Amino acid sequence: MIRVGVMGAGGRMGREICRSVVAEEGLELVAAFDRSYQGMEIGALIGMPVEGVLVETDLDKLLDTVEIDVMIDFTVADAMRVNVPKVLKKGIAVVTGTTGLSPEERAEMGKIAEENNTSMFHAANFAIGAVLMMKFAAEAAKYMPYAEVIELHHDKKLDAPSGTAVTTLAKIAENRAPMRQGMEEEYEKIPGARGGEYEGMRVHSVRLPGFVASQEVIFGGLGQTLTIRHDSISRESFMPGIMLAAKKVQGWKGLLEDLENIMD
Ligand code: NAP
């Protein structure tokens, strides 16, 4: 049994992660850390029976009193900067999906992990389906180089295109030469109708209520098209990736990033 602690246990991701850890074979939820809910039974917070795990808001106390093998952190950048080094210095492995840190900051934490003979894993997207979509799209581009990407997100999203779309385009670009798609003479009757452009590929961003995160990569060939589509319908989509990382993170020293690097 891998003894797991969750940081940000009261948050949207944190609660879902606690539920998944409780349900996952080989993992045991032994600690819950958050800024709020001091002393509350985690089971009451997540609506599942959990024996003897109370939310702790004092991280030092928690680390001194509970034996933890892997800590999962889904909080905010400022909290992660302070808390993750403390966890690593105790020799506890960390899985984190918290956003907002620079690659350099994560590399610095990776060094702390190495110095303390432990490990850290980070992924910006823990949805296994999204990783596979990118992998399959990169492979398809070798044979069907004409591609366009449509990404669809909720209407609260500020940036466009999504990070996943940019990563997808970059991976496709590694497997095809830059080239113009569509007619030289084509023109837009409404500006932006042909979308953004990345090395000749077009990318289109849809923003509508109802979506969480979806993406289609469409390849066109002679007399045929191929569409690779992924939909994140709820936060559950991130759970298998996080559980996989929790099981594997003790298998190396220092920092490892991106889900595809731990998928067999
Ligand atoms: P959230 O609901 O706001 O949860 C964050 C939790 O962290 C809250 O319980 C919050 O407590 C707690 N927290 C904040 N500051 C803290 C501190 N100093 N010490 C201890 N706990 C603290 O946010 P979320 O939607 O769950 O997202 C959490 C993180 O995951 C974000 O960085 C988000 O971008 C990231 N994320 C990553 C992925 C991925 O695939 N990599 C997917 C989804 C989300 P309070 O409520 O008291 O502030």
mmCIF file of C-alpha atoms and ligand atoms in Angstrom:
data_model
loop_
_atom_site.group_PDB
_atom_site.id
_atom_site.type_symbol
_atom_site.label_atom_id
_atom_site.label_comp_id
_atom_site.label_asym_id
_atom_site.label_seq_id
_atom_site.Cartn_x
_atom_site.Cartn_y
_atom_site.Cartn_z
ATOM 1 C CA MET A 1 0.000 0.000 0.000
ATOM 2 C CA ILE A 2 1.305 3.453 -0.934
ATOM 3 C CA ARG A 3 0.433 5.927 1.807
ATOM 4 C CA VAL A 4 -0.903 9.084 0.124
ATOM 5 C CA GLY A 5 -1.435 12.619 1.410
ATOM 6 C CA VAL A 6 -3.382 15.286 -0.495
ATOM 7 C CA MET A 7 -2.549 19.007 -0.336
ATOM 8 C CA GLY A 8 -5.490 21.264 -1.218
ATOM 9 C CA ALA A 9 -7.755 18.421 -0.105
ATOM 10 C CA GLY A 10 -10.749 20.747 0.260
ATOM 11 C CA GLY A 11 -10.453 22.162 -3.275
ATOM 12 C CA ARG A 12 -12.346 21.083 -6.409
ATOM 13 C CA MET A 13 -9.497 18.901 -7.629
ATOM 14 C CA GLY A 14 -8.418 17.927 -4.100
ATOM 15 C CA ARG A 15 -11.801 16.433 -3.146
ATOM 16 C CA GLU A 16 -11.981 14.473 -6.399
ATOM 17 C CA ILE A 17 -8.417 13.236 -5.817
ATOM 18 C CA CYS A 18 -9.236 12.134 -2.252
ATOM 19 C CA ARG A 19 -12.235 10.148 -3.565
ATOM 20 C CA SER A 20 -10.075 8.520 -6.227
ATOM 21 C CA VAL A 21 -7.295 7.623 -3.782
ATOM 22 C CA VAL A 22 -9.827 5.993 -1.442
ATOM 23 C CA ALA A 23 -11.243 3.969 -4.344
ATOM 24 C CA GLU A 24 -7.865 3.074 -5.920
ATOM 25 C CA GLU A 25 -6.313 -0.322 -5.252
ATOM 26 C CA GLY A 26 -2.775 -0.045 -3.902
ATOM 27 C CA LEU A 27 -3.252 3.489 -2.536
ATOM 28 C CA GLU A 28 -4.292 4.498 0.961
ATOM 29 C CA LEU A 29 -5.417 8.015 1.917
ATOM 30 C CA VAL A 30 -3.549 8.812 5.144
ATOM 31 C CA ALA A 31 -3.380 12.626 5.202
ATOM 32 C CA ALA A 32 -5.365 15.651 4.058
ATOM 33 C CA PHE A 33 -3.874 19.149 4.153
ATOM 34 C CA ASP A 34 -5.707 22.361 3.367
ATOM 35 C CA ARG A 35 -5.844 25.999 4.415
ATOM 36 C CA SER A 36 -9.381 25.509 5.778
ATOM 37 C CA TYR A 37 -11.464 22.752 7.468
ATOM 38 C CA GLN A 38 -9.063 22.157 10.422
ATOM 39 C CA GLY A 39 -9.995 18.928 12.230
ATOM 40 C CA MET A 40 -12.850 18.041 9.892
ATOM 41 C CA GLU A 41 -13.173 14.387 8.884
ATOM 42 C CA ILE A 42 -12.105 14.121 5.272
ATOM 43 C CA GLY A 43 -14.835 11.511 4.768
ATOM 44 C CA ALA A 44 -17.466 14.132 5.592
ATOM 45 C CA LEU A 45 -15.903 16.523 3.077
ATOM 46 C CA ILE A 46 -15.834 14.031 0.215
ATOM 47 C CA GLY A 47 -18.975 12.066 1.059
ATOM 48 C CA MET A 48 -17.204 8.716 1.500
ATOM 49 C CA PRO A 49 -16.342 6.699 4.591
ATOM 50 C CA VAL A 50 -12.651 7.209 5.495
ATOM 51 C CA GLU A 51 -11.268 5.911 8.809
ATOM 52 C CA GLY A 52 -9.444 8.443 10.990
ATOM 53 C CA VAL A 53 -8.209 11.054 8.496
ATOM 54 C CA LEU A 54 -8.808 14.603 9.697
ATOM 55 C CA VAL A 55 -7.977 17.714 7.681
ATOM 56 C CA GLU A 56 -4.820 19.385 9.025
ATOM 57 C CA THR A 57 -3.970 23.031 8.320
ATOM 58 C CA ASP A 58 -0.501 22.889 9.939
ATOM 59 C CA LEU A 59 1.785 21.209 7.399
ATOM 60 C CA ASP A 60 4.797 20.911 9.731
ATOM 61 C CA LYS A 61 2.667 19.135 12.315
ATOM 62 C CA LEU A 62 1.211 16.844 9.668
ATOM 63 C CA LEU A 63 4.642 15.908 8.316
ATOM 64 C CA ASP A 64 5.922 15.210 11.834
ATOM 65 C CA THR A 65 3.020 12.998 12.845
ATOM 66 C CA VAL A 66 1.900 11.024 9.769
ATOM 67 C CA GLU A 67 3.922 8.551 7.688
ATOM 68 C CA ILE A 68 3.397 9.546 4.040
ATOM 69 C CA ASP A 69 5.006 7.981 0.937
ATOM 70 C CA VAL A 70 3.517 10.236 -1.758
ATOM 71 C CA MET A 71 2.020 13.720 -1.452
ATOM 72 C CA ILE A 72 -0.344 14.935 -4.190
ATOM 73 C CA ASP A 73 -0.456 18.728 -4.541
ATOM 74 C CA PHE A 74 -3.256 20.583 -6.367
ATOM 75 C CA THR A 75 -3.265 24.015 -4.743
ATOM 76 C CA VAL A 76 -2.078 27.400 -5.989
ATOM 77 C CA ALA A 77 1.402 28.488 -7.057
ATOM 78 C CA ASP A 78 2.129 30.558 -3.934
ATOM 79 C CA ALA A 79 1.183 27.673 -1.631
ATOM 80 C CA MET A 80 3.144 25.173 -3.700
ATOM 81 C CA ARG A 81 6.304 27.313 -3.591
ATOM 82 C CA VAL A 82 6.275 27.146 0.213
ATOM 83 C CA ASN A 83 4.843 23.688 0.858
ATOM 84 C CA VAL A 84 6.344 21.351 -1.743
ATOM 85 C CA PRO A 85 9.999 21.999 -0.705
ATOM 86 C CA LYS A 86 9.012 21.190 2.901
ATOM 87 C CA VAL A 87 7.494 17.881 1.791
ATOM 88 C CA LEU A 88 10.482 16.962 -0.387
ATOM 89 C CA LYS A 89 12.900 17.745 2.441
ATOM 90 C CA LYS A 90 11.160 15.034 4.454
ATOM 91 C CA GLY A 91 12.036 12.560 1.691
ATOM 92 C CA ILE A 92 8.390 12.301 0.536
ATOM 93 C CA ALA A 93 7.716 12.008 -3.211
ATOM 94 C CA VAL A 94 5.420 14.644 -4.762
ATOM 95 C CA VAL A 95 2.876 14.506 -7.602
ATOM 96 C CA THR A 96 1.673 17.953 -8.620
ATOM 97 C CA GLY A 97 -0.594 19.493 -11.217
ATOM 98 C CA THR A 98 -0.613 22.963 -9.683
ATOM 99 C CA THR A 99 -0.211 25.592 -12.397
ATOM 100 C CA GLY A 100 1.540 28.952 -12.355
ATOM 101 C CA LEU A 101 5.130 27.955 -11.590
ATOM 102 C CA SER A 102 7.875 28.479 -14.144
ATOM 103 C CA PRO A 103 9.826 25.487 -15.488
ATOM 104 C CA GLU A 104 12.872 26.900 -13.663
ATOM 105 C CA GLU A 105 11.014 26.903 -10.340
ATOM 106 C CA ARG A 106 9.969 23.291 -10.881
ATOM 107 C CA ALA A 107 13.542 22.368 -11.829
ATOM 108 C CA GLU A 108 14.693 23.945 -8.567
ATOM 109 C CA MET A 109 12.241 21.733 -6.665
ATOM 110 C CA GLY A 110 13.526 18.769 -8.660
ATOM 111 C CA LYS A 111 17.004 19.517 -7.281
ATOM 112 C CA ILE A 112 15.618 19.572 -3.737
ATOM 113 C CA ALA A 113 14.005 16.197 -4.447
ATOM 114 C CA GLU A 114 17.301 14.777 -5.683
ATOM 115 C CA GLU A 115 19.230 16.132 -2.683
ATOM 116 C CA ASN A 116 16.726 14.415 -0.422
ATOM 117 C CA ASN A 117 16.816 11.129 -2.327
ATOM 118 C CA THR A 118 13.225 11.469 -3.496
ATOM 119 C CA SER A 119 11.217 12.460 -6.567
ATOM 120 C CA MET A 120 8.666 14.832 -8.033
ATOM 121 C CA PHE A 121 6.278 14.493 -10.975
ATOM 122 C CA HIS A 122 4.452 17.350 -12.702
ATOM 123 C CA ALA A 123 2.034 17.419 -15.625
ATOM 124 C CA ALA A 124 0.131 20.395 -17.015
ATOM 125 C CA ASN A 125 -2.549 17.994 -18.325
ATOM 126 C CA PHE A 126 -3.286 14.781 -16.422
ATOM 127 C CA ALA A 127 -6.039 13.604 -18.776
ATOM 128 C CA ILE A 128 -4.658 10.435 -20.335
ATOM 129 C CA GLY A 129 -6.984 10.821 -23.319
ATOM 130 C CA ALA A 130 -5.543 14.257 -24.111
ATOM 131 C CA VAL A 131 -2.018 12.850 -24.049
ATOM 132 C CA LEU A 132 -3.048 10.001 -26.359
ATOM 133 C CA MET A 133 -4.813 12.425 -28.695
ATOM 134 C CA MET A 134 -1.552 14.375 -29.073
ATOM 135 C CA LYS A 135 0.496 11.202 -29.525
ATOM 136 C CA PHE A 136 -1.881 9.787 -32.176
ATOM 137 C CA ALA A 137 -2.052 13.149 -33.964
ATOM 138 C CA ALA A 138 1.744 13.331 -34.170
ATOM 139 C CA GLU A 139 1.816 9.803 -35.610
ATOM 140 C CA ALA A 140 -0.974 10.511 -38.125
ATOM 141 C CA ALA A 141 0.864 13.588 -39.403
ATOM 142 C CA LYS A 142 3.623 11.358 -40.823
ATOM 143 C CA TYR A 143 1.091 9.888 -43.260
ATOM 144 C CA MET A 144 -1.543 12.643 -43.506
ATOM 145 C CA PRO A 145 0.313 15.961 -43.215
ATOM 146 C CA TYR A 146 -2.663 18.274 -43.922
ATOM 147 C CA ALA A 147 -4.147 19.105 -40.503
ATOM 148 C CA GLU A 148 -6.321 21.626 -38.695
ATOM 149 C CA VAL A 149 -7.121 21.826 -34.959
ATOM 150 C CA ILE A 150 -10.396 22.860 -33.365
ATOM 151 C CA GLU A 151 -10.294 23.278 -29.598
ATOM 152 C CA LEU A 152 -13.483 23.841 -27.600
ATOM 153 C CA HIS A 153 -13.559 25.216 -24.039
ATOM 154 C CA HIS A 154 -15.894 26.841 -21.516
ATOM 155 C CA ASP A 155 -16.438 30.555 -22.003
ATOM 156 C CA LYS A 156 -14.497 31.575 -18.859
ATOM 157 C CA LYS A 157 -11.198 30.648 -20.514
ATOM 158 C CA LEU A 158 -9.073 33.704 -21.273
ATOM 159 C CA ASP A 159 -6.269 32.427 -23.498
ATOM 160 C CA ALA A 160 -6.601 31.128 -27.038
ATOM 161 C CA PRO A 161 -5.642 28.764 -28.427
ATOM 162 C CA SER A 162 -5.365 26.396 -25.455
ATOM 163 C CA GLY A 163 -1.994 25.121 -24.234
ATOM 164 C CA THR A 164 -3.002 21.638 -25.350
ATOM 165 C CA ALA A 165 -3.696 22.942 -28.872
ATOM 166 C CA VAL A 166 -0.302 24.634 -29.044
ATOM 167 C CA THR A 167 1.428 21.469 -27.818
ATOM 168 C CA THR A 168 -0.510 19.395 -30.368
ATOM 169 C CA LEU A 169 0.495 21.705 -33.224
ATOM 170 C CA ALA A 170 4.129 21.599 -32.115
ATOM 171 C CA LYS A 171 4.110 17.790 -32.022
ATOM 172 C CA ILE A 172 2.513 17.582 -35.489
ATOM 173 C CA ALA A 173 5.048 20.130 -36.791
ATOM 174 C CA GLU A 174 7.881 17.815 -35.675
ATOM 175 C CA ASN A 175 6.552 15.193 -38.104
ATOM 176 C CA ARG A 176 5.813 17.286 -41.203
ATOM 177 C CA ALA A 177 7.495 20.081 -43.134
ATOM 178 C CA PRO A 178 5.952 23.572 -42.833
ATOM 179 C CA MET A 179 3.578 24.125 -45.755
ATOM 180 C CA ARG A 180 0.725 26.309 -46.827
ATOM 181 C CA GLN A 181 -2.738 24.737 -46.592
ATOM 182 C CA GLY A 182 -5.671 25.993 -48.663
ATOM 183 C CA MET A 183 -5.579 28.170 -51.758
ATOM 184 C CA GLU A 184 -2.987 30.914 -52.234
ATOM 185 C CA GLU A 185 -5.891 33.185 -53.296
ATOM 186 C CA GLU A 186 -8.247 32.348 -50.411
ATOM 187 C CA TYR A 187 -9.656 35.345 -48.505
ATOM 188 C CA GLU A 188 -11.750 35.895 -45.372
ATOM 189 C CA LYS A 189 -15.175 37.528 -45.643
ATOM 190 C CA ILE A 190 -15.225 37.737 -41.837
ATOM 191 C CA PRO A 191 -11.763 38.394 -40.331
ATOM 192 C CA GLY A 192 -10.427 35.356 -38.478
ATOM 193 C CA ALA A 193 -12.682 32.893 -40.311
ATOM 194 C CA ARG A 194 -9.684 30.724 -41.231
ATOM 195 C CA GLY A 195 -8.434 30.742 -37.614
ATOM 196 C CA GLY A 196 -4.916 31.157 -36.239
ATOM 197 C CA GLU A 197 -1.905 29.836 -38.105
ATOM 198 C CA TYR A 198 0.978 27.648 -36.890
ATOM 199 C CA GLU A 199 3.534 26.557 -39.475
ATOM 200 C CA GLY A 200 0.797 26.468 -42.124
ATOM 201 C CA MET A 201 -1.762 24.631 -39.943
ATOM 202 C CA ARG A 202 -4.948 26.416 -38.900
ATOM 203 C CA VAL A 203 -6.266 26.411 -35.317
ATOM 204 C CA HIS A 204 -9.785 27.411 -34.263
ATOM 205 C CA SER A 205 -10.907 28.233 -30.692
ATOM 206 C CA VAL A 206 -14.533 27.744 -29.660
ATOM 207 C CA ARG A 207 -15.689 29.304 -26.347
ATOM 208 C CA LEU A 208 -19.138 28.228 -25.155
ATOM 209 C CA PRO A 209 -20.837 27.390 -21.854
ATOM 210 C CA GLY A 210 -21.216 23.643 -21.462
ATOM 211 C CA PHE A 211 -17.724 22.627 -22.527
ATOM 212 C CA VAL A 212 -14.967 21.692 -20.078
ATOM 213 C CA ALA A 213 -12.103 21.030 -22.518
ATOM 214 C CA SER A 214 -12.361 19.343 -25.912
ATOM 215 C CA GLN A 215 -10.201 19.176 -28.990
ATOM 216 C CA GLU A 216 -10.455 17.798 -32.508
ATOM 217 C CA VAL A 217 -7.493 17.285 -34.796
ATOM 218 C CA ILE A 218 -8.703 16.805 -38.377
ATOM 219 C CA PHE A 219 -6.417 15.346 -41.034
ATOM 220 C CA GLY A 220 -7.327 15.528 -44.721
ATOM 221 C CA GLY A 221 -6.068 13.207 -47.470
ATOM 222 C CA LEU A 222 -7.086 12.022 -50.886
ATOM 223 C CA GLY A 223 -10.777 11.141 -50.680
ATOM 224 C CA GLN A 224 -10.676 10.745 -46.885
ATOM 225 C CA THR A 225 -10.460 12.562 -43.561
ATOM 226 C CA LEU A 226 -9.348 11.371 -40.142
ATOM 227 C CA THR A 227 -10.588 13.050 -36.958
ATOM 228 C CA ILE A 228 -8.964 12.487 -33.559
ATOM 229 C CA ARG A 229 -11.088 13.961 -30.773
ATOM 230 C CA HIS A 230 -10.763 14.190 -27.010
ATOM 231 C CA ASP A 231 -13.326 15.497 -24.515
ATOM 232 C CA SER A 232 -12.755 16.289 -20.846
ATOM 233 C CA ILE A 233 -16.331 16.207 -19.570
ATOM 234 C CA SER A 234 -15.483 16.488 -15.854
ATOM 235 C CA ARG A 235 -12.546 16.623 -13.411
ATOM 236 C CA GLU A 236 -12.745 12.835 -13.220
ATOM 237 C CA SER A 237 -10.848 12.875 -16.538
ATOM 238 C CA PHE A 238 -7.668 13.852 -14.686
ATOM 239 C CA MET A 239 -7.920 11.114 -12.048
ATOM 240 C CA PRO A 240 -6.464 8.053 -13.840
ATOM 241 C CA GLY A 241 -3.358 10.091 -14.759
ATOM 242 C CA ILE A 242 -2.950 11.340 -11.207
ATOM 243 C CA MET A 243 -3.415 7.828 -9.755
ATOM 244 C CA LEU A 244 -0.865 6.439 -12.244
ATOM 245 C CA ALA A 245 1.629 9.141 -11.255
ATOM 246 C CA ALA A 246 1.059 8.429 -7.542
ATOM 247 C CA LYS A 247 1.913 4.779 -8.149
ATOM 248 C CA LYS A 248 5.004 5.480 -10.263
ATOM 249 C CA VAL A 249 6.541 8.587 -8.727
ATOM 250 C CA GLN A 250 8.785 6.691 -6.313
ATOM 251 C CA GLY A 251 10.485 4.989 -9.249
ATOM 252 C CA TRP A 252 13.105 7.673 -9.980
ATOM 253 C CA LYS A 253 15.055 10.482 -8.297
ATOM 254 C CA GLY A 254 14.495 14.183 -8.994
ATOM 255 C CA LEU A 255 11.958 15.785 -11.366
ATOM 256 C CA LEU A 256 10.057 14.098 -14.196
ATOM 257 C CA GLU A 257 7.415 15.934 -16.249
ATOM 258 C CA ASP A 258 4.578 15.087 -18.671
ATOM 259 C CA LEU A 259 2.236 12.158 -18.457
ATOM 260 C CA GLU A 260 3.480 10.491 -21.640
ATOM 261 C CA ASN A 261 6.816 9.881 -19.910
ATOM 262 C CA ILE A 262 5.213 7.537 -17.367
ATOM 263 C CA MET A 263 2.743 5.795 -19.681
ATOM 264 C CA ASP A 264 3.872 2.366 -20.887
HETATM 265 P P1 NAP B 1 -9.392 25.138 -5.950
HETATM 266 O O1 NAP B 1 -10.737 24.521 -5.938
HETATM 267 O O2 NAP B 1 -9.273 26.615 -5.718
HETATM 268 O O3 NAP B 1 -8.496 24.338 -4.873
HETATM 269 C C1 NAP B 1 -7.277 24.797 -4.350
HETATM 270 C C2 NAP B 1 -7.179 24.340 -2.916
HETATM 271 O O4 NAP B 1 -5.897 24.701 -2.388
HETATM 272 C C3 NAP B 1 -8.246 24.987 -2.023
HETATM 273 O O5 NAP B 1 -8.765 24.043 -1.136
HETATM 274 C C4 NAP B 1 -7.437 26.050 -1.285
HETATM 275 O O6 NAP B 1 -7.967 26.405 -0.031
HETATM 276 C C5 NAP B 1 -6.119 25.329 -1.120
HETATM 277 N N1 NAP B 1 -5.055 26.266 -0.769
HETATM 278 C C6 NAP B 1 -4.842 27.505 -1.254
HETATM 279 N N2 NAP B 1 -3.783 28.069 -0.639
HETATM 280 C C7 NAP B 1 -3.338 27.158 0.258
HETATM 281 C C8 NAP B 1 -2.291 27.152 1.205
HETATM 282 N N3 NAP B 1 -1.485 28.208 1.344
HETATM 283 N N4 NAP B 1 -2.114 26.075 1.956
HETATM 284 C C9 NAP B 1 -2.928 24.997 1.810
HETATM 285 N N5 NAP B 1 -3.941 24.934 0.941
HETATM 286 C C10 NAP B 1 -4.147 26.011 0.167
HETATM 287 O O7 NAP B 1 -8.667 24.865 -7.345
HETATM 288 P P2 NAP B 1 -8.749 23.548 -8.270
HETATM 289 O O8 NAP B 1 -9.686 23.789 -9.392
HETATM 290 O O9 NAP B 1 -8.928 22.372 -7.393
HETATM 291 O O10 NAP B 1 -7.294 23.554 -8.916
HETATM 292 C C11 NAP B 1 -6.147 23.376 -8.108
HETATM 293 C C12 NAP B 1 -4.893 23.459 -8.971
HETATM 294 O O11 NAP B 1 -4.886 22.395 -9.915
HETATM 295 C C13 NAP B 1 -4.793 24.742 -9.809
HETATM 296 O O12 NAP B 1 -3.458 25.168 -9.816
HETATM 297 C C14 NAP B 1 -5.248 24.291 -11.202
HETATM 298 O O13 NAP B 1 -4.728 25.084 -12.236
HETATM 299 C C15 NAP B 1 -4.654 22.894 -11.227
HETATM 300 N N6 NAP B 1 -5.244 21.942 -12.185
HETATM 301 C C16 NAP B 1 -4.386 21.155 -12.887
HETATM 302 C C17 NAP B 1 -4.858 20.182 -13.731
HETATM 303 C C18 NAP B 1 -3.875 19.283 -14.476
HETATM 304 O O14 NAP B 1 -4.284 18.371 -15.236
HETATM 305 N N7 NAP B 1 -2.580 19.473 -14.281
HETATM 306 C C19 NAP B 1 -6.233 19.979 -13.884
HETATM 307 C C20 NAP B 1 -7.092 20.800 -13.140
HETATM 308 C C21 NAP B 1 -6.584 21.761 -12.287
HETATM 309 P P3 NAP B 1 -8.959 27.666 0.083
HETATM 310 O O15 NAP B 1 -10.236 27.202 -0.539
HETATM 311 O O16 NAP B 1 -9.074 27.902 1.538
HETATM 312 O O17 NAP B 1 -8.325 28.815 -0.656
#
